[in-house]
Amino acid sequence: MTTTTATVTSTLAKGSPIPVSVVETANVTIGGSPRTIAVNPNAGRVYVADWFSKTLTVVDASSHSVIAHIILPAANNNAIAFDYNANMIYVLVEGGVAEIDGSTNKVVGELPLNLGPGALAYDPSTHVIYGSSPPQPQNMNQSLVGVDVRTGSIVANISLGFWADSLALNPKTHMVYAAGCAGSFTSVRSIAMPVECADCAAM
């Protein structure tokens, strides 16, 4: 039997941490309990969802000023996604996905989807938003669900074998990446799958 031992050494940067005042350009007070933040670089907006209330705060990235407080239809569930082309914001809330017009800062609809917290990704080319079905203590074999935001119809329902608590999407390749735990919260598994297909519902 052969035993191999590997030792990794690293050196931390010397000196004291740089004070935030040296690098910050603004300090915006929005109140509440900020939990989720996302940036739309095309619109120059920063969106902050509150953990306890139903508020989505909009901050102008140039003036660093709060320009709107949007009341969501339900409490925030930790995910924000964008359609940069249409200037639409999708916020995962309890019991659905709120659809917000970024030009008017108004809620214009809600997709009635029962998705788990913390995972949302959007493909602007296919108009499909992806989320994970909510985790169940007795069953971690959850699904990746894709919904066409134009029709509200499910176009993908893929059993993952684990709950995806984080999702990412490459809009150039139409690949969805899901990360989560299988069986326990100590074994991490990640997968990648194509989602552009003729009949996603049949997958």
mmCIF file of C-alpha atoms in Angstrom:
data_model
loop_
_atom_site.group_PDB
_atom_site.id
_atom_site.type_symbol
_atom_site.label_atom_id
_atom_site.label_comp_id
_atom_site.label_asym_id
_atom_site.label_seq_id
_atom_site.Cartn_x
_atom_site.Cartn_y
_atom_site.Cartn_z
ATOM 1 C CA MET A 1 0.000 0.000 0.000
ATOM 2 C CA THR A 2 1.254 3.467 -0.907
ATOM 3 C CA THR A 3 0.295 6.565 1.040
ATOM 4 C CA THR A 4 0.683 9.968 -0.501
ATOM 5 C CA THR A 5 0.582 13.152 1.512
ATOM 6 C CA ALA A 6 0.281 16.557 -0.094
ATOM 7 C CA THR A 7 1.055 19.780 1.701
ATOM 8 C CA VAL A 8 -0.145 23.087 0.350
ATOM 9 C CA THR A 9 1.252 26.324 1.649
ATOM 10 C CA SER A 10 -0.006 29.795 0.946
ATOM 11 C CA THR A 11 1.000 33.269 1.964
ATOM 12 C CA LEU A 12 -1.528 35.863 2.961
ATOM 13 C CA ALA A 13 -0.968 39.429 1.942
ATOM 14 C CA LYS A 14 1.068 41.230 4.559
ATOM 15 C CA GLY A 15 -0.088 44.359 6.258
ATOM 16 C CA SER A 16 -3.428 45.590 7.460
ATOM 17 C CA PRO A 17 -6.576 45.358 5.340
ATOM 18 C CA ILE A 18 -7.350 48.430 3.278
ATOM 19 C CA PRO A 19 -10.076 50.534 4.926
ATOM 20 C CA VAL A 20 -13.274 50.559 2.907
ATOM 21 C CA SER A 21 -13.189 54.366 2.899
ATOM 22 C CA VAL A 22 -10.166 54.205 0.576
ATOM 23 C CA VAL A 23 -12.019 52.360 -2.183
ATOM 24 C CA GLU A 24 -15.725 53.045 -1.715
ATOM 25 C CA THR A 25 -17.431 55.572 -3.955
ATOM 26 C CA ALA A 26 -20.723 55.699 -2.076
ATOM 27 C CA ASN A 27 -22.510 54.411 0.996
ATOM 28 C CA VAL A 28 -26.234 54.196 0.363
ATOM 29 C CA THR A 29 -28.612 53.675 3.263
ATOM 30 C CA ILE A 30 -31.713 51.783 2.204
ATOM 31 C CA GLY A 31 -32.999 50.520 5.549
ATOM 32 C CA GLY A 32 -34.657 47.216 6.304
ATOM 33 C CA SER A 33 -32.772 43.933 6.079
ATOM 34 C CA PRO A 34 -30.965 43.808 2.700
ATOM 35 C CA ARG A 35 -30.354 40.231 1.587
ATOM 36 C CA THR A 36 -30.055 39.873 -2.197
ATOM 37 C CA ILE A 37 -28.253 42.273 -4.550
ATOM 38 C CA ALA A 38 -27.921 42.299 -8.335
ATOM 39 C CA VAL A 39 -26.728 44.756 -10.970
ATOM 40 C CA ASN A 40 -28.119 45.559 -14.408
ATOM 41 C CA PRO A 41 -25.116 47.174 -16.143
ATOM 42 C CA ASN A 42 -27.113 48.112 -19.235
ATOM 43 C CA ALA A 43 -29.563 50.186 -17.225
ATOM 44 C CA GLY A 44 -27.060 51.391 -14.632
ATOM 45 C CA ARG A 45 -29.221 50.119 -11.788
ATOM 46 C CA VAL A 46 -28.548 48.181 -8.605
ATOM 47 C CA TYR A 47 -31.390 46.140 -7.125
ATOM 48 C CA VAL A 48 -31.533 45.127 -3.460
ATOM 49 C CA ALA A 49 -34.230 42.806 -2.130
ATOM 50 C CA ASP A 50 -35.144 42.908 1.543
ATOM 51 C CA TRP A 51 -35.133 39.705 3.583
ATOM 52 C CA PHE A 52 -38.141 40.366 5.831
ATOM 53 C CA SER A 53 -40.273 42.824 3.919
ATOM 54 C CA LYS A 54 -41.646 42.712 0.367
ATOM 55 C CA THR A 55 -39.463 45.581 -0.846
ATOM 56 C CA LEU A 56 -37.098 45.747 -3.823
ATOM 57 C CA THR A 57 -34.974 48.901 -3.652
ATOM 58 C CA VAL A 58 -33.631 50.432 -6.866
ATOM 59 C CA VAL A 59 -30.368 52.410 -6.686
ATOM 60 C CA ASP A 60 -28.922 54.502 -9.507
ATOM 61 C CA ALA A 61 -25.352 53.289 -10.039
ATOM 62 C CA SER A 62 -24.120 56.732 -11.170
ATOM 63 C CA SER A 63 -25.683 59.063 -8.620
ATOM 64 C CA HIS A 64 -25.715 56.409 -5.858
ATOM 65 C CA SER A 65 -29.208 57.489 -4.914
ATOM 66 C CA VAL A 66 -32.291 55.446 -4.157
ATOM 67 C CA ILE A 67 -34.744 56.053 -6.980
ATOM 68 C CA ALA A 68 -37.530 53.593 -6.172
ATOM 69 C CA HIS A 69 -38.939 51.179 -3.616
ATOM 70 C CA ILE A 70 -40.914 48.455 -5.389
ATOM 71 C CA ILE A 71 -43.431 46.457 -3.345
ATOM 72 C CA LEU A 72 -43.202 42.802 -4.330
ATOM 73 C CA PRO A 73 -46.279 40.535 -4.328
ATOM 74 C CA ALA A 74 -44.689 38.324 -1.642
ATOM 75 C CA ALA A 75 -41.560 38.086 0.495
ATOM 76 C CA ASN A 76 -38.156 37.827 -1.211
ATOM 77 C CA ASN A 77 -36.802 34.317 -1.746
ATOM 78 C CA ASN A 78 -33.179 35.233 -2.501
ATOM 79 C CA ALA A 79 -32.823 35.416 -6.272
ATOM 80 C CA ILE A 80 -32.866 38.120 -8.951
ATOM 81 C CA ALA A 81 -32.455 37.630 -12.713
ATOM 82 C CA PHE A 82 -32.544 40.034 -15.664
ATOM 83 C CA ASP A 83 -33.680 40.222 -19.243
ATOM 84 C CA TYR A 84 -31.162 42.887 -20.289
ATOM 85 C CA ASN A 85 -32.700 43.289 -23.746
ATOM 86 C CA ALA A 86 -36.211 44.011 -22.494
ATOM 87 C CA ASN A 87 -35.140 45.686 -19.222
ATOM 88 C CA MET A 88 -37.196 43.225 -17.199
ATOM 89 C CA ILE A 89 -36.339 42.088 -13.691
ATOM 90 C CA TYR A 90 -37.397 38.728 -12.294
ATOM 91 C CA VAL A 91 -37.431 38.336 -8.508
ATOM 92 C CA LEU A 92 -37.997 34.993 -6.843
ATOM 93 C CA VAL A 93 -40.671 35.443 -4.192
ATOM 94 C CA GLU A 94 -42.668 33.057 -2.056
ATOM 95 C CA GLY A 95 -45.058 31.214 -4.350
ATOM 96 C CA GLY A 96 -43.856 32.672 -7.630
ATOM 97 C CA VAL A 97 -41.590 34.914 -9.685
ATOM 98 C CA ALA A 98 -42.386 38.630 -9.782
ATOM 99 C CA GLU A 99 -41.992 40.325 -13.171
ATOM 100 C CA ILE A 100 -40.896 43.965 -12.970
ATOM 101 C CA ASP A 101 -40.584 46.515 -15.764
ATOM 102 C CA GLY A 102 -37.210 48.184 -15.252
ATOM 103 C CA SER A 103 -38.330 51.295 -17.138
ATOM 104 C CA THR A 104 -41.312 52.033 -14.903
ATOM 105 C CA ASN A 105 -40.244 50.197 -11.714
ATOM 106 C CA LYS A 106 -43.662 48.551 -11.613
ATOM 107 C CA VAL A 107 -44.641 44.939 -11.012
ATOM 108 C CA VAL A 108 -46.306 43.908 -14.265
ATOM 109 C CA GLY A 109 -46.981 40.258 -13.531
ATOM 110 C CA GLU A 110 -46.171 37.180 -11.523
ATOM 111 C CA LEU A 111 -45.368 33.678 -12.695
ATOM 112 C CA PRO A 112 -47.158 31.309 -10.274
ATOM 113 C CA LEU A 113 -44.211 28.960 -9.758
ATOM 114 C CA ASN A 114 -43.508 27.015 -6.597
ATOM 115 C CA LEU A 115 -39.708 27.188 -6.712
ATOM 116 C CA GLY A 116 -37.145 26.717 -3.978
ATOM 117 C CA PRO A 117 -35.285 29.703 -2.528
ATOM 118 C CA GLY A 118 -31.955 30.966 -3.761
ATOM 119 C CA ALA A 119 -31.857 29.783 -7.376
ATOM 120 C CA LEU A 120 -32.906 31.637 -10.526
ATOM 121 C CA ALA A 121 -31.352 31.986 -13.996
ATOM 122 C CA TYR A 122 -32.685 33.502 -17.211
ATOM 123 C CA ASP A 123 -31.892 32.843 -20.872
ATOM 124 C CA PRO A 124 -32.767 35.976 -22.890
ATOM 125 C CA SER A 125 -32.553 34.185 -26.242
ATOM 126 C CA THR A 126 -35.098 31.507 -25.396
ATOM 127 C CA HIS A 127 -37.100 33.603 -22.889
ATOM 128 C CA VAL A 128 -36.859 30.741 -20.398
ATOM 129 C CA ILE A 129 -36.348 31.243 -16.681
ATOM 130 C CA TYR A 130 -34.937 28.396 -14.603
ATOM 131 C CA GLY A 131 -35.407 27.551 -10.952
ATOM 132 C CA SER A 132 -35.219 24.565 -8.671
ATOM 133 C CA SER A 133 -38.239 22.850 -7.200
ATOM 134 C CA PRO A 134 -38.336 23.390 -3.420
ATOM 135 C CA PRO A 135 -36.322 20.983 -1.256
ATOM 136 C CA GLN A 136 -38.131 18.438 0.865
ATOM 137 C CA PRO A 137 -36.495 17.011 4.036
ATOM 138 C CA GLN A 138 -37.454 13.481 3.059
ATOM 139 C CA ASN A 139 -36.492 13.796 -0.613
ATOM 140 C CA MET A 140 -33.510 15.702 -1.997
ATOM 141 C CA ASN A 141 -34.163 14.494 -5.563
ATOM 142 C CA GLN A 142 -35.427 17.793 -6.870
ATOM 143 C CA SER A 143 -35.987 19.081 -10.390
ATOM 144 C CA LEU A 144 -34.616 21.858 -12.541
ATOM 145 C CA VAL A 145 -37.681 23.631 -13.927
ATOM 146 C CA GLY A 146 -37.646 25.880 -17.000
ATOM 147 C CA VAL A 147 -40.580 28.170 -17.772
ATOM 148 C CA ASP A 148 -41.249 30.305 -20.847
ATOM 149 C CA VAL A 149 -41.952 33.755 -19.380
ATOM 150 C CA ARG A 150 -44.075 34.728 -22.393
ATOM 151 C CA THR A 151 -46.594 31.929 -21.936
ATOM 152 C CA GLY A 152 -45.999 30.709 -18.378
ATOM 153 C CA SER A 153 -45.700 27.152 -19.691
ATOM 154 C CA ILE A 154 -43.143 24.654 -18.388
ATOM 155 C CA VAL A 155 -40.658 23.746 -21.129
ATOM 156 C CA ALA A 156 -38.169 21.763 -19.043
ATOM 157 C CA ASN A 157 -38.548 19.546 -15.992
ATOM 158 C CA ILE A 158 -35.321 17.691 -15.320
ATOM 159 C CA SER A 159 -34.723 15.457 -12.297
ATOM 160 C CA LEU A 160 -31.341 16.366 -10.835
ATOM 161 C CA GLY A 161 -30.917 13.890 -8.015
ATOM 162 C CA PHE A 162 -30.253 16.801 -5.650
ATOM 163 C CA TRP A 163 -31.610 20.212 -4.741
ATOM 164 C CA ALA A 164 -29.962 22.981 -6.755
ATOM 165 C CA ASP A 165 -29.507 25.857 -4.361
ATOM 166 C CA SER A 166 -27.529 27.803 -6.976
ATOM 167 C CA LEU A 167 -27.922 28.182 -10.747
ATOM 168 C CA ALA A 168 -25.952 29.928 -13.479
ATOM 169 C CA LEU A 169 -26.571 30.195 -17.215
ATOM 170 C CA ASN A 170 -24.304 30.850 -20.183
ATOM 171 C CA PRO A 171 -26.500 32.691 -22.719
ATOM 172 C CA LYS A 172 -24.019 32.038 -25.548
ATOM 173 C CA THR A 173 -24.135 28.250 -25.209
ATOM 174 C CA HIS A 174 -27.587 27.916 -23.544
ATOM 175 C CA MET A 175 -26.025 25.770 -20.829
ATOM 176 C CA VAL A 176 -27.461 25.758 -17.340
ATOM 177 C CA TYR A 177 -25.144 24.976 -14.437
ATOM 178 C CA ALA A 178 -26.601 23.692 -11.182
ATOM 179 C CA ALA A 179 -24.825 23.175 -7.885
ATOM 180 C CA GLY A 180 -26.233 21.486 -4.835
ATOM 181 C CA CYS A 181 -26.026 18.683 -2.316
ATOM 182 C CA ALA A 182 -26.986 15.067 -2.896
ATOM 183 C CA GLY A 183 -28.193 13.161 0.137
ATOM 184 C CA SER A 184 -26.485 15.384 2.668
ATOM 185 C CA PHE A 185 -25.128 18.868 2.936
ATOM 186 C CA THR A 186 -21.541 17.609 3.039
ATOM 187 C CA SER A 187 -21.310 16.096 -0.424
ATOM 188 C CA VAL A 188 -21.382 18.747 -3.120
ATOM 189 C CA ARG A 189 -22.217 17.825 -6.681
ATOM 190 C CA SER A 190 -22.321 20.034 -9.749
ATOM 191 C CA ILE A 191 -23.746 19.354 -13.189
ATOM 192 C CA ALA A 192 -24.026 21.018 -16.562
ATOM 193 C CA MET A 193 -26.715 20.307 -19.113
ATOM 194 C CA PRO A 194 -27.849 21.692 -22.469
ATOM 195 C CA VAL A 195 -31.291 23.228 -22.401
ATOM 196 C CA GLU A 196 -31.812 24.245 -26.010
ATOM 197 C CA CYS A 197 -33.802 21.433 -27.564
ATOM 198 C CA ALA A 198 -36.779 20.768 -29.809
ATOM 199 C CA ASP A 199 -38.899 19.294 -27.035
ATOM 200 C CA CYS A 200 -37.543 20.151 -23.595
ATOM 201 C CA ALA A 201 -40.685 18.898 -21.899
ATOM 202 C CA ALA A 202 -39.864 15.398 -23.058
ATOM 203 C CA MET A 203 -36.496 15.403 -21.273
#
